[in-house]
Amino acid sequence: MNKAIIVGNLTRDPELRATGSGISVCSFTVAVNRRFKDQNGETQADFIPVVVWRQQGENCAKYLSKGSKVAVCGAIQVRSYDAQDGSKRYATEIVADEVQFLNSRGEGAAPQPRQERPAPKAPASMQFDDDLHPVEDDDLPF
Amino acid sequence: MNKAIIVGNLTRDPELRATGSGISVCSFTVAVNRRFKDQNGETQADFIPVVVWRQQGENCAKYLSKGSKVAVCGAIQVRSYDAQDGSKRYATEIVADEVQFLNSRGEGAAPQPRQERPAPKAPASMQFDDDLHPVEDDDLPF
Amino acid sequence: MNKAIIVGNLTRDPELRATGSGISVCSFTVAVNRRFKDQNGETQADFIPVVVWRQQGENCAKYLSKGSKVAVCGAIQVRSYDAQDGSKRYATEIVADEVQFLNSRGEGAAPQPRQERPAPKAPASMQFDDDLHPVEDDDLPF
Amino acid sequence: MNKAIIVGNLTRDPELRATGSGISVCSFTVAVNRRFKDQNGETQADFIPVVVWRQQGENCAKYLSKGSKVAVCGAIQVRSYDAQDGSKRYATEIVADEVQFLNSRGEGAAPQPRQERPAPKAPASMQFDDDLHPVEDDDLPF
DNA sequence: TTTT
DNA sequence: TTTT
């Protein structure tokens, strides 16, 4: 069992990339306010990276933008990698099962596509091979 | 809203420390198996750091050990800090609200204290001041 | 472990009552849309009862109204009782730990009190004794 | 968003039925202990109905039995129906996405099939037509 | 109605 | 019974 549910706002516009074989993957960070203020009375937030695969990721890229409020449900994924200095580093993110749009460009209105733009295509410099990677991919393009 | 629920096994014995003013904090890592195997048929796991404060943390230190199975509910916390090389790093962990023991030393038996040992005391080299830190502490002793 | 997290809209204005000793308890129902439409293409929803105790319940009564969007986290509680015909009945609701207001009268604006009104007081006909009831009360006034 | 996660024990052996077209559905009730005892010092529990569809439901019927400990993740579903006396009744259950076996007949051992038995077949008296019912079926055979 |  |  590995479930995370967060509600918060995007810190930036989402980024859409694709694996070499054309699987879409969208990534963004959600600012989640903590329930209690710090000792200075300041609101604190956790900044939680989220990735969304395939059609759902494309919808996120299309309808969400900086400031959009979302509810995300998914699994916590911890990837470890070796830094250039040889040390072990960890990258933690939520791999989303569901993303619910709580306001994209104005609560009450149906979400509008963020912009007309050509079909997302990762630049060659970002492409990588995903032949071996099904849904449970561990080799994310970011 | 910021909720994470995981079920898995401790990768090591838990560590118990204390803030300078004597607030207990227990930390351990939970290995959470993924639902699907990788392309080699190997079970994959995410290794998720957990921290537990106060009495509940003391109970974890007392009753859990390497391999214990737990269900943890809490909030995802992302702390950012500056690495020695000046770069920004992130540490992500679950700050537990609840830890349910699913088998500590044998399912079916009441959990037994892991060992008789003196009251937990952080070594001087680890102590730090927590005068400014209520529950929503951002300055963890690890 | 018993956690439920829902996001949806209030079907009616919340109701605020109090136990005999003055503990506030707020109740409302949240309509949660299902992810998939039924075979007629109609959106389906689950209508989930929620109860919120004490100060947090008072805040719900003050700031929420029919249609308000909320995120609720809590525990599923199943109360059994004997119907007048002698049969066993079950009442299921979420006892909230947290209620996050996602739009009460206009997203982006601070929630406004729903109305000026006197301090909530249960009518005598609804009062009941709560001398024996701490937080984990099983004898709700509704 | 509609997520529930519970950890507890089956109150009875699971029941496996099938729709008219042969879709398996398994049902059982999970006793989930509350965190706090009542005023008499007694452990209280909520008894939460769970349904599991298809292959996963068949696995539950095969490997689980009374007393088995499980973690269940799913959605809260509230079905309303008209009682014979004309009144409105509600049935609430968790429709499972995931069921994790935490001990079926002995933690640490691989779960053993509960019994050898013929492929599950609903008796004719229970069969019903599911031609119109995909996964999001509202017409459960129980 | 479970379990520890 | 909500909402988009």
Coordinates of C-alpha atoms (C1' of nucleotides) in Angstrom, one line a residue:
Chain A
M1 CA 0.0 0.0 0.0
N2 CA 1.4 3.3 -1.0
K3 CA -1.0 6.2 -1.3
A4 CA -0.6 9.9 -1.2
I5 CA -3.3 12.5 -1.5
I6 CA -2.5 16.2 -1.7
V7 CA -4.4 19.4 -2.4
G8 CA -2.6 22.5 -3.5
N9 CA -1.5 24.8 -6.2
L10 CA 0.9 24.5 -9.1
T11 CA 4.1 26.5 -8.5
R12 CA 4.7 26.8 -12.3
D13 CA 3.2 25.8 -15.6
P14 CA 3.4 22.1 -16.0
E15 CA 6.0 20.6 -18.3
L16 CA 5.1 18.0 -20.9
R17 CA 7.7 15.7 -22.3
A18 CA 7.6 12.3 -24.1
T19 CA 9.6 9.1 -24.0
G20 CA 11.4 8.1 -27.2
S21 CA 8.5 5.9 -28.1
G22 CA 6.0 8.8 -27.6
I23 CA 4.6 8.1 -24.2
S24 CA 3.6 11.4 -22.7
V25 CA 4.7 12.4 -19.2
C26 CA 3.7 15.6 -17.5
S27 CA 5.5 17.0 -14.4
F28 CA 4.8 19.9 -12.1
T29 CA 5.2 20.8 -8.4
V30 CA 2.3 21.4 -6.1
A31 CA 2.6 23.8 -3.1
V32 CA 0.7 22.3 -0.2
N33 CA 0.1 24.6 2.7
R34 CA 0.7 23.2 6.1
R35 CA -2.0 23.3 8.6
F36 CA -0.1 25.4 11.1
K37 CA 1.9 28.5 10.8
D38 CA 5.5 28.7 11.9
Q39 CA 6.7 30.6 15.0
N40 CA 6.7 33.8 13.0
G41 CA 3.1 33.4 12.0
E42 CA 4.1 32.6 8.4
T43 CA 2.3 30.1 6.4
Q44 CA 4.6 27.2 5.4
A45 CA 4.2 25.0 2.4
D46 CA 5.7 21.7 1.2
F47 CA 6.6 21.7 -2.5
I48 CA 5.8 18.3 -3.8
P49 CA 6.9 17.1 -7.3
V50 CA 4.2 15.2 -9.3
V51 CA 4.4 13.2 -12.5
V52 CA 1.4 12.2 -14.6
W53 CA 1.7 9.7 -17.5
R54 CA -0.1 9.4 -20.8
Q55 CA -3.5 10.9 -21.6
Q56 CA -4.0 12.2 -18.2
G57 CA -0.6 13.9 -18.3
E58 CA -1.6 15.5 -21.6
N59 CA -4.8 16.8 -20.0
C60 CA -2.8 18.3 -17.2
A61 CA -0.5 20.1 -19.6
K62 CA -3.5 21.4 -21.5
Y63 CA -5.7 22.6 -18.7
L64 CA -3.4 23.5 -15.8
S65 CA -1.1 26.4 -15.4
K66 CA 0.8 28.2 -12.6
G67 CA -1.5 28.7 -9.7
S68 CA -4.1 26.1 -10.6
K69 CA -5.5 24.2 -7.7
V70 CA -5.5 20.4 -7.9
A71 CA -6.2 17.3 -5.9
V72 CA -3.7 14.6 -6.7
C73 CA -3.8 10.9 -5.7
G74 CA -0.9 8.6 -6.4
A75 CA 2.0 6.7 -5.1
I76 CA 5.2 8.0 -3.5
Q77 CA 8.1 7.1 -5.6
V78 CA 11.7 7.4 -4.4
R79 CA 14.3 7.1 -7.1
S80 CA 18.0 6.9 -6.1
Y81 CA 20.7 7.9 -8.4
D82 CA 24.4 8.5 -8.2
A83 CA 25.5 12.1 -8.2
Q84 CA 28.4 13.3 -10.3
D85 CA 30.5 13.5 -7.1
G86 CA 29.8 9.8 -6.6
S87 CA 27.4 10.3 -3.7
K88 CA 23.9 8.8 -3.5
R89 CA 21.0 11.1 -4.1
Y90 CA 17.3 10.6 -3.8
A91 CA 14.5 12.1 -5.8
T92 CA 11.0 11.8 -4.4
E93 CA 7.8 12.5 -6.3
I94 CA 4.2 11.4 -6.5
V95 CA 3.3 9.3 -9.5
A96 CA -0.3 10.3 -10.0
D97 CA -3.2 7.9 -10.5
E98 CA -5.7 10.7 -10.5
V99 CA -5.6 14.5 -10.9
Q100 CA -8.7 16.4 -10.1
F101 CA -8.9 20.0 -11.4
L102 CA -10.3 22.2 -8.7
N103 CA -9.9 25.5 -10.6
S104 CA -8.1 25.9 -13.8
R105 CA -8.5 29.5 -14.9
G106 CA -11.4 30.4 -12.7
E107 CA -13.5 28.3 -10.4
G108 CA -17.0 27.9 -11.7
A109 CA -16.0 28.0 -15.4
A110 CA -15.2 24.8 -17.3
P111 CA -11.4 24.6 -17.6
Q112 CA -10.1 26.1 -20.8
P113 CA -7.2 24.8 -22.7
R114 CA -4.2 26.8 -21.6
Q115 CA -3.1 27.7 -25.1
E116 CA -3.3 26.4 -28.6
R117 CA 0.0 24.8 -29.4
P118 CA 1.4 22.0 -31.5
A119 CA 1.3 18.5 -30.2
P120 CA 3.9 18.1 -27.5
K121 CA 7.3 16.9 -28.7
A122 CA 10.3 16.5 -26.6
P123 CA 13.4 18.1 -28.2
A124 CA 15.9 15.6 -29.6
S125 CA 18.2 16.5 -26.8
M126 CA 15.7 15.2 -24.3
Q127 CA 14.5 12.1 -26.1
F128 CA 15.5 8.8 -24.7
D129 CA 14.7 5.3 -25.4
D130 CA 11.7 3.7 -23.6
D131 CA 11.6 0.4 -25.4
L132 CA 12.0 -1.4 -22.2
H133 CA 9.7 0.8 -20.2
P134 CA 6.1 0.0 -19.6
V135 CA 3.9 2.0 -17.2
E136 CA 6.0 1.1 -14.3
D137 CA 8.9 3.0 -15.8
D138 CA 11.7 4.0 -13.5
D139 CA 13.6 6.0 -16.1
L140 CA 11.7 9.3 -16.3
P141 CA 12.7 11.9 -18.8
F142 CA 13.4 14.6 -16.2
Chain B
M1 CA -4.7 18.4 2.5
N2 CA -1.5 16.3 2.7
K3 CA -1.9 12.7 3.5
A4 CA 0.3 9.7 2.9
I5 CA -0.5 6.1 3.9
I6 CA 2.1 3.4 3.4
V7 CA 2.4 -0.2 4.5
G8 CA 5.8 -1.9 4.5
N9 CA 8.7 -3.1 6.5
L10 CA 11.5 -1.3 8.3
T11 CA 14.8 -1.6 6.5
R12 CA 16.7 -1.2 9.8
D13 CA 16.2 -0.7 13.5
P14 CA 14.6 2.6 14.2
E15 CA 16.8 5.5 15.6
L16 CA 15.6 7.5 18.5
R17 CA 17.0 10.9 19.2
A18 CA 15.9 14.0 21.1
T19 CA 15.9 17.7 20.7
G20 CA 17.8 19.8 23.1
S21 CA 14.8 20.3 25.3
G22 CA 14.0 16.6 25.4
I23 CA 11.4 16.1 22.7
S24 CA 11.8 12.5 21.3
V25 CA 11.9 11.9 17.6
C26 CA 12.2 8.5 16.0
S27 CA 13.3 7.9 12.4
F28 CA 13.3 4.9 10.2
T29 CA 12.9 3.9 6.6
V30 CA 10.0 1.8 5.3
A31 CA 10.4 -0.4 2.3
V32 CA 7.1 -0.4 0.4
N33 CA 6.8 -3.0 -2.4
R34 CA 5.5 -1.8 -5.7
R35 CA 2.4 -3.5 -7.1
F36 CA 4.1 -4.6 -10.3
K37 CA 7.4 -6.2 -11.0
D38 CA 10.0 -4.6 -13.3
Q39 CA 10.8 -6.0 -16.7
N40 CA 13.1 -8.6 -15.2
G41 CA 10.4 -9.9 -13.0
E42 CA 12.0 -8.4 -9.9
T43 CA 10.0 -7.0 -7.1
Q44 CA 10.7 -3.3 -6.8
A45 CA 10.3 -1.2 -3.6
D46 CA 10.3 2.4 -2.6
F47 CA 12.3 3.3 0.5
I48 CA 10.5 6.0 2.3
P49 CA 11.9 7.8 5.3
V50 CA 9.5 8.3 8.2
V51 CA 9.8 10.4 11.4
V52 CA 7.6 10.0 14.5
W53 CA 7.6 12.6 17.3
R54 CA 7.1 12.3 21.0
Q55 CA 5.5 9.4 22.9
Q56 CA 4.6 7.7 19.7
G57 CA 8.2 7.9 18.5
E58 CA 9.3 6.4 21.7
N59 CA 6.9 3.5 21.2
C60 CA 8.3 2.9 17.8
A61 CA 11.8 2.8 19.1
K62 CA 10.7 0.3 21.7
Y63 CA 8.6 -2.1 19.8
L64 CA 9.9 -2.0 16.2
S65 CA 13.0 -3.4 14.7
K66 CA 14.4 -4.2 11.3
G67 CA 11.8 -6.1 9.3
S68 CA 8.8 -5.0 11.4
K69 CA 5.7 -4.5 9.3
V70 CA 3.9 -1.2 9.8
A71 CA 1.1 1.0 8.4
V72 CA 2.0 4.7 8.6
C73 CA -0.3 7.6 8.1
G74 CA 1.1 11.1 8.0
A75 CA 2.0 14.2 5.9
I76 CA 4.7 14.4 3.2
Q77 CA 7.3 16.9 4.3
V78 CA 9.9 18.3 1.9
R79 CA 12.7 20.1 3.5
S80 CA 15.2 22.1 1.4
Y81 CA 18.7 22.8 2.5
D82 CA 21.9 24.0 1.0
A83 CA 24.5 21.4 0.3
Q84 CA 28.1 22.0 1.1
D85 CA 28.8 22.7 -2.5
G86 CA 26.2 25.5 -2.4
S87 CA 23.6 23.6 -4.4
K88 CA 20.0 23.1 -3.2
R89 CA 19.0 19.7 -2.0
Y90 CA 15.7 18.3 -0.9
A91 CA 14.9 15.8 1.8
T92 CA 11.5 14.2 1.7
E93 CA 9.9 12.2 4.5
I94 CA 6.6 11.3 6.0
V95 CA 5.9 13.0 9.4
A96 CA 3.7 10.3 11.0
D97 CA 0.4 11.0 12.6
E98 CA -0.2 7.3 13.2
V99 CA 1.9 4.2 13.2
Q100 CA 0.2 0.9 13.4
F101 CA 2.3 -2.2 14.3
L102 CA 1.3 -5.1 12.0
N103 CA 3.9 -7.5 13.4
S104 CA 6.6 -6.6 15.7
R105 CA 8.3 -9.9 16.7
G106 CA 5.7 -12.2 15.5
E107 CA 2.2 -11.6 14.4
G108 CA -0.3 -12.8 16.9
A109 CA 1.8 -12.1 19.9
A110 CA 1.7 -8.8 21.7
P111 CA 4.6 -6.7 20.6
Q112 CA 7.6 -7.1 22.9
P113 CA 10.0 -4.4 23.8
R114 CA 12.9 -4.7 21.5
Q115 CA 15.5 -4.5 24.4
E116 CA 16.0 -3.2 27.8
R117 CA 17.9 0.0 27.5
P118 CA 18.5 3.3 29.2
A119 CA 16.2 6.1 28.5
P120 CA 17.0 7.5 25.0
K121 CA 19.4 10.4 25.1
A122 CA 20.9 12.0 22.1
P123 CA 24.7 12.2 22.4
A124 CA 26.0 15.7 23.0
S125 CA 27.3 15.9 19.4
M126 CA 23.8 15.5 18.2
Q127 CA 21.9 17.7 20.6
F128 CA 20.6 20.9 19.2
D129 CA 18.4 23.6 20.5
D130 CA 14.7 23.4 20.1
D131 CA 13.6 26.4 22.1
L132 CA 12.0 27.8 19.0
H133 CA 10.4 24.6 17.8
P134 CA 6.9 23.5 18.6
V135 CA 5.4 20.5 17.0
E136 CA 5.7 21.9 13.5
D137 CA 9.4 21.8 13.8
D138 CA 11.5 22.2 10.7
D139 CA 14.8 21.6 12.3
L140 CA 14.9 17.9 12.8
P141 CA 17.9 16.3 14.5
F142 CA 18.9 14.1 11.5
Chain C
M1 CA -5.7 2.5 10.1
N2 CA -9.0 4.1 9.0
K3 CA -8.6 7.0 6.6
A4 CA -11.0 8.5 4.1
I5 CA -10.3 11.5 1.9
I6 CA -13.0 13.0 -0.3
V7 CA -13.4 16.1 -2.4
G8 CA -16.8 17.3 -3.3
N9 CA -19.7 19.7 -2.8
L10 CA -22.1 20.2 0.0
T11 CA -25.6 19.1 -1.0
R12 CA -27.2 21.5 1.6
D13 CA -26.3 24.0 4.2
P14 CA -24.5 22.4 7.1
E15 CA -26.4 21.8 10.4
L16 CA -24.9 22.7 13.7
R17 CA -26.0 21.1 16.9
A18 CA -24.6 20.7 20.3
T19 CA -24.5 18.0 22.9
G20 CA -26.1 18.6 26.3
S21 CA -22.8 19.8 27.7
G22 CA -22.2 22.2 24.8
I23 CA -19.9 20.3 22.5
S24 CA -20.6 21.5 18.9
V25 CA -21.1 19.0 16.2
C26 CA -21.7 20.0 12.6
S27 CA -23.1 17.6 10.0
F28 CA -23.5 17.8 6.2
T29 CA -23.4 15.6 3.2
V30 CA -20.8 15.8 0.4
A31 CA -21.6 14.9 -3.1
V32 CA -18.5 13.2 -4.6
N33 CA -18.6 12.7 -8.4
R34 CA -17.5 9.3 -9.6
R35 CA -14.7 9.2 -12.1
F36 CA -16.8 7.5 -14.8
K37 CA -20.2 8.2 -16.2
D38 CA -22.9 5.5 -16.1
Q39 CA -24.1 3.7 -19.3
N40 CA -26.4 6.6 -20.1
G41 CA -23.5 9.1 -20.0
E42 CA -24.8 10.6 -16.8
T43 CA -22.4 11.8 -14.1
Q44 CA -22.9 9.7 -10.9
A45 CA -22.2 10.8 -7.4
D46 CA -21.9 9.3 -4.0
F47 CA -23.5 11.3 -1.2
I48 CA -21.4 10.9 1.8
P49 CA -22.4 12.1 5.3
V50 CA -19.7 14.0 7.3
V51 CA -19.6 15.1 10.9
V52 CA -17.2 17.6 12.3
W53 CA -16.8 18.2 16.0
R54 CA -16.0 21.2 18.2
Q55 CA -14.3 24.4 16.9
Q56 CA -13.8 23.0 13.4
G57 CA -17.5 22.1 13.2
E58 CA -18.4 25.6 14.2
N59 CA -16.1 26.9 11.4
C60 CA -17.8 24.7 8.9
A61 CA -21.3 25.9 10.0
K62 CA -20.0 29.5 9.7
Y63 CA -18.2 29.4 6.4
L64 CA -19.8 26.6 4.4
S65 CA -23.2 26.5 2.6
K66 CA -24.9 24.4 0.0
G67 CA -22.6 23.9 -3.0
S68 CA -19.4 24.7 -1.2
K69 CA -16.5 22.6 -2.3
V70 CA -14.5 20.9 0.4
A71 CA -11.7 18.3 0.9
V72 CA -12.4 16.2 4.0
C73 CA -10.1 13.8 5.7
G74 CA -11.3 11.6 8.5
A75 CA -12.3 8.1 9.6
I76 CA -15.1 6.0 8.4
Q77 CA -17.5 5.3 11.3
V78 CA -20.2 2.7 11.1
R79 CA -22.9 3.0 13.8
S80 CA -25.4 0.2 14.2
Y81 CA -28.7 0.7 15.7
D82 CA -32.0 -1.1 16.1
A83 CA -34.8 0.1 13.9
Q84 CA -38.3 0.5 15.2
D85 CA -39.3 -2.7 13.5
G86 CA -36.5 -4.5 15.4
S87 CA -34.2 -4.9 12.5
K88 CA -30.5 -3.9 12.6
R89 CA -29.6 -0.8 10.6
Y90 CA -26.3 0.8 9.9
A91 CA -25.4 4.5 9.6
T92 CA -22.0 5.3 7.9
E93 CA -20.3 8.7 8.0
I94 CA -16.9 10.2 7.9
V95 CA -15.9 11.7 11.2
A96 CA -13.6 14.5 10.0
D97 CA -10.1 15.3 11.2
E98 CA -9.6 18.0 8.7
V99 CA -12.0 20.0 6.5
Q100 CA -10.3 22.2 3.8
F101 CA -12.4 24.9 2.3
L102 CA -11.8 24.9 -1.5
N103 CA -14.4 27.6 -2.3
S104 CA -16.8 29.0 0.1
R105 CA -18.6 31.8 -1.8
G106 CA -15.9 32.4 -4.3
E107 CA -12.6 30.8 -4.8
G108 CA -9.7 33.2 -4.2
A109 CA -11.6 35.3 -1.8
A110 CA -11.3 34.7 1.9
P111 CA -14.3 32.7 3.0
Q112 CA -17.1 34.9 4.3
P113 CA -19.3 34.0 7.2
R114 CA -22.4 32.6 5.8
Q115 CA -24.7 34.8 7.8
E116 CA -24.8 36.7 11.0
R117 CA -26.7 34.6 13.5
P118 CA -26.8 34.0 17.2
A119 CA -24.5 31.5 18.7
P120 CA -25.6 28.0 17.7
K121 CA -27.8 26.4 20.3
A122 CA -29.6 23.1 19.9
P123 CA -33.3 23.4 20.6
A124 CA -34.3 21.7 23.8
S125 CA -36.0 19.0 21.9
M126 CA -32.6 18.0 20.4
Q127 CA -30.5 18.3 23.4
F128 CA -29.2 15.2 25.0
D129 CA -26.8 14.3 27.6
D130 CA -23.1 13.9 26.8
D131 CA -21.7 13.6 30.3
L132 CA -20.3 10.2 29.4
H133 CA -19.1 11.2 26.0
P134 CA -15.6 12.3 25.2
V135 CA -14.3 12.8 21.7
E136 CA -14.9 9.2 20.7
D137 CA -18.6 9.6 21.2
D138 CA -20.8 7.1 19.7
D139 CA -24.0 8.8 20.6
L140 CA -24.3 11.6 18.1
P141 CA -27.1 14.1 18.2
F142 CA -28.4 13.3 14.7
Chain D
M1 CA -11.4 12.4 -5.2
N2 CA -12.8 9.5 -3.1
K3 CA -10.3 7.4 -1.4
A4 CA -10.5 5.2 1.7
I5 CA -7.7 3.1 3.2
I6 CA -8.4 0.7 6.0
V7 CA -6.4 -1.9 7.8
G8 CA -8.2 -4.6 9.8
N9 CA -9.4 -8.2 10.0
L10 CA -12.1 -10.1 8.2
T11 CA -15.1 -10.8 10.4
R12 CA -16.0 -13.9 8.3
D13 CA -14.9 -15.8 5.3
P14 CA -15.3 -13.8 2.2
E15 CA -18.2 -14.5 -0.2
L16 CA -17.7 -14.9 -3.9
R17 CA -20.5 -14.4 -6.3
A18 CA -20.8 -13.7 -10.0
T19 CA -22.9 -11.5 -12.2
G20 CA -25.0 -13.2 -14.9
S21 CA -22.2 -12.7 -17.4
G22 CA -19.6 -14.3 -15.2
I23 CA -17.9 -11.2 -13.6
S24 CA -16.7 -12.2 -10.2
V25 CA -17.3 -10.1 -7.2
C26 CA -16.1 -10.9 -3.7
S27 CA -17.6 -9.3 -0.5
F28 CA -16.5 -9.3 3.1
T29 CA -16.5 -7.1 6.1
V30 CA -13.4 -5.7 7.8
A31 CA -13.3 -5.0 11.5
V32 CA -11.1 -1.8 12.0
N33 CA -10.2 -1.1 15.5
R34 CA -10.6 2.5 16.6
R35 CA -7.6 4.3 18.0
F36 CA -9.1 5.0 21.4
K37 CA -11.0 2.8 23.8
D38 CA -14.5 3.7 24.9
Q39 CA -15.3 5.0 28.5
N40 CA -15.4 1.4 29.7
G41 CA -11.9 0.7 28.4
E42 CA -13.3 -1.5 25.7
T43 CA -11.7 -1.6 22.2
Q44 CA -14.3 -0.4 19.7
A45 CA -14.3 -1.3 16.0
D46 CA -16.0 -0.2 12.9
F47 CA -17.3 -3.0 10.7
I48 CA -16.8 -1.9 7.1
P49 CA -18.2 -3.8 4.1
V50 CA -15.8 -4.2 1.2
V51 CA -16.4 -5.5 -2.4
V52 CA -13.7 -6.6 -4.8
W53 CA -14.3 -7.2 -8.4
R54 CA -12.9 -9.6 -11.0
Q55 CA -9.5 -11.4 -10.6
Q56 CA -8.7 -9.6 -7.5
G57 CA -12.0 -10.6 -6.0
E58 CA -11.2 -14.2 -6.9
N59 CA -7.9 -13.9 -5.2
C60 CA -9.5 -12.6 -2.0
A61 CA -11.9 -15.5 -2.0
K62 CA -9.1 -18.0 -2.5
Y63 CA -6.6 -16.6 0.0
L64 CA -8.5 -14.8 2.7
S65 CA -10.7 -16.2 5.5
K66 CA -12.2 -15.1 8.8
G67 CA -9.6 -13.3 10.8
S68 CA -7.2 -12.5 7.9
K69 CA -5.6 -9.1 8.2
V70 CA -5.8 -6.9 5.1
A71 CA -5.1 -3.4 3.9
V72 CA -7.8 -2.2 1.5
C73 CA -7.7 0.9 -0.7
G74 CA -10.7 2.0 -2.6
A75 CA -13.6 4.3 -3.0
I76 CA -16.6 4.8 -0.7
Q77 CA -19.8 3.9 -2.5
V78 CA -23.2 4.8 -1.2
R79 CA -26.0 3.0 -2.8
S80 CA -29.5 4.1 -2.1
Y81 CA -32.5 1.8 -2.4
D82 CA -36.1 1.8 -1.4
A83 CA -37.0 -0.5 1.4
Q84 CA -40.1 -2.6 1.3
D85 CA -41.9 -0.2 3.6
G86 CA -41.2 2.5 1.0
S87 CA -38.5 4.3 3.1
K88 CA -35.1 5.2 1.6
R89 CA -32.2 3.2 2.8
Y90 CA -28.5 3.5 2.2
A91 CA -25.8 0.9 1.9
T92 CA -22.2 2.0 2.2
E93 CA -19.2 0.0 1.2
I94 CA -15.7 0.3 0.0
V95 CA -15.2 -0.7 -3.6
A96 CA -11.6 -1.9 -3.5
D97 CA -8.9 -0.9 -5.9
E98 CA -6.2 -2.8 -4.0
V99 CA -6.3 -5.5 -1.3
Q100 CA -3.0 -6.2 0.4
F101 CA -2.8 -9.5 2.3
L102 CA -1.0 -8.9 5.6
N103 CA -1.4 -12.3 7.0
S104 CA -3.5 -15.0 5.5
R105 CA -3.1 -18.0 7.8
G106 CA 0.2 -17.0 9.2
E107 CA 2.3 -14.0 8.7
G108 CA 5.6 -14.7 7.0
A109 CA 4.3 -17.7 5.1
A110 CA 3.1 -17.3 1.6
P111 CA -0.7 -17.2 1.6
Q112 CA -2.2 -20.6 1.0
P113 CA -5.4 -21.2 -0.9
R114 CA -8.2 -21.5 1.6
Q115 CA -9.5 -24.6 0.1
E116 CA -9.8 -26.6 -3.0
R117 CA -13.1 -26.0 -4.5
P118 CA -14.9 -25.8 -7.8
A119 CA -14.8 -22.6 -9.8
P120 CA -17.2 -20.1 -8.2
K121 CA -20.6 -20.1 -9.6
A122 CA -23.5 -18.1 -8.4
P123 CA -26.6 -20.2 -7.8
A124 CA -29.3 -19.6 -10.4
S125 CA -31.4 -17.9 -7.7
M126 CA -28.7 -15.2 -7.4
Q127 CA -27.8 -14.8 -11.0
F128 CA -28.8 -11.6 -12.6
D129 CA -28.1 -9.9 -15.8
D130 CA -25.2 -7.7 -16.2
D131 CA -25.3 -7.0 -19.9
L132 CA -25.4 -3.3 -19.2
H133 CA -22.9 -3.3 -16.5
P134 CA -19.2 -2.5 -17.1
V135 CA -16.8 -2.0 -14.2
E136 CA -18.8 0.9 -12.8
D137 CA -21.7 -1.4 -12.1
D138 CA -24.3 -0.2 -9.6
D139 CA -26.2 -3.4 -9.5
L140 CA -24.3 -5.6 -7.3
P141 CA -25.3 -9.2 -6.7
F142 CA -25.7 -8.8 -2.9
Chain E
dT1 C1' -18.8 -9.3 13.8
dT2 C1' -12.4 -9.2 13.8
dT3 C1' -7.8 -8.9 15.9
dT4 C1' -4.0 -8.0 19.7
Chain F
dT1 C1' -28.9 15.7 -3.0
dT2 C1' -23.8 18.8 -5.2
dT3 C1' -20.7 20.6 -8.9
dT4 C1' -18.6 21.4 -13.8

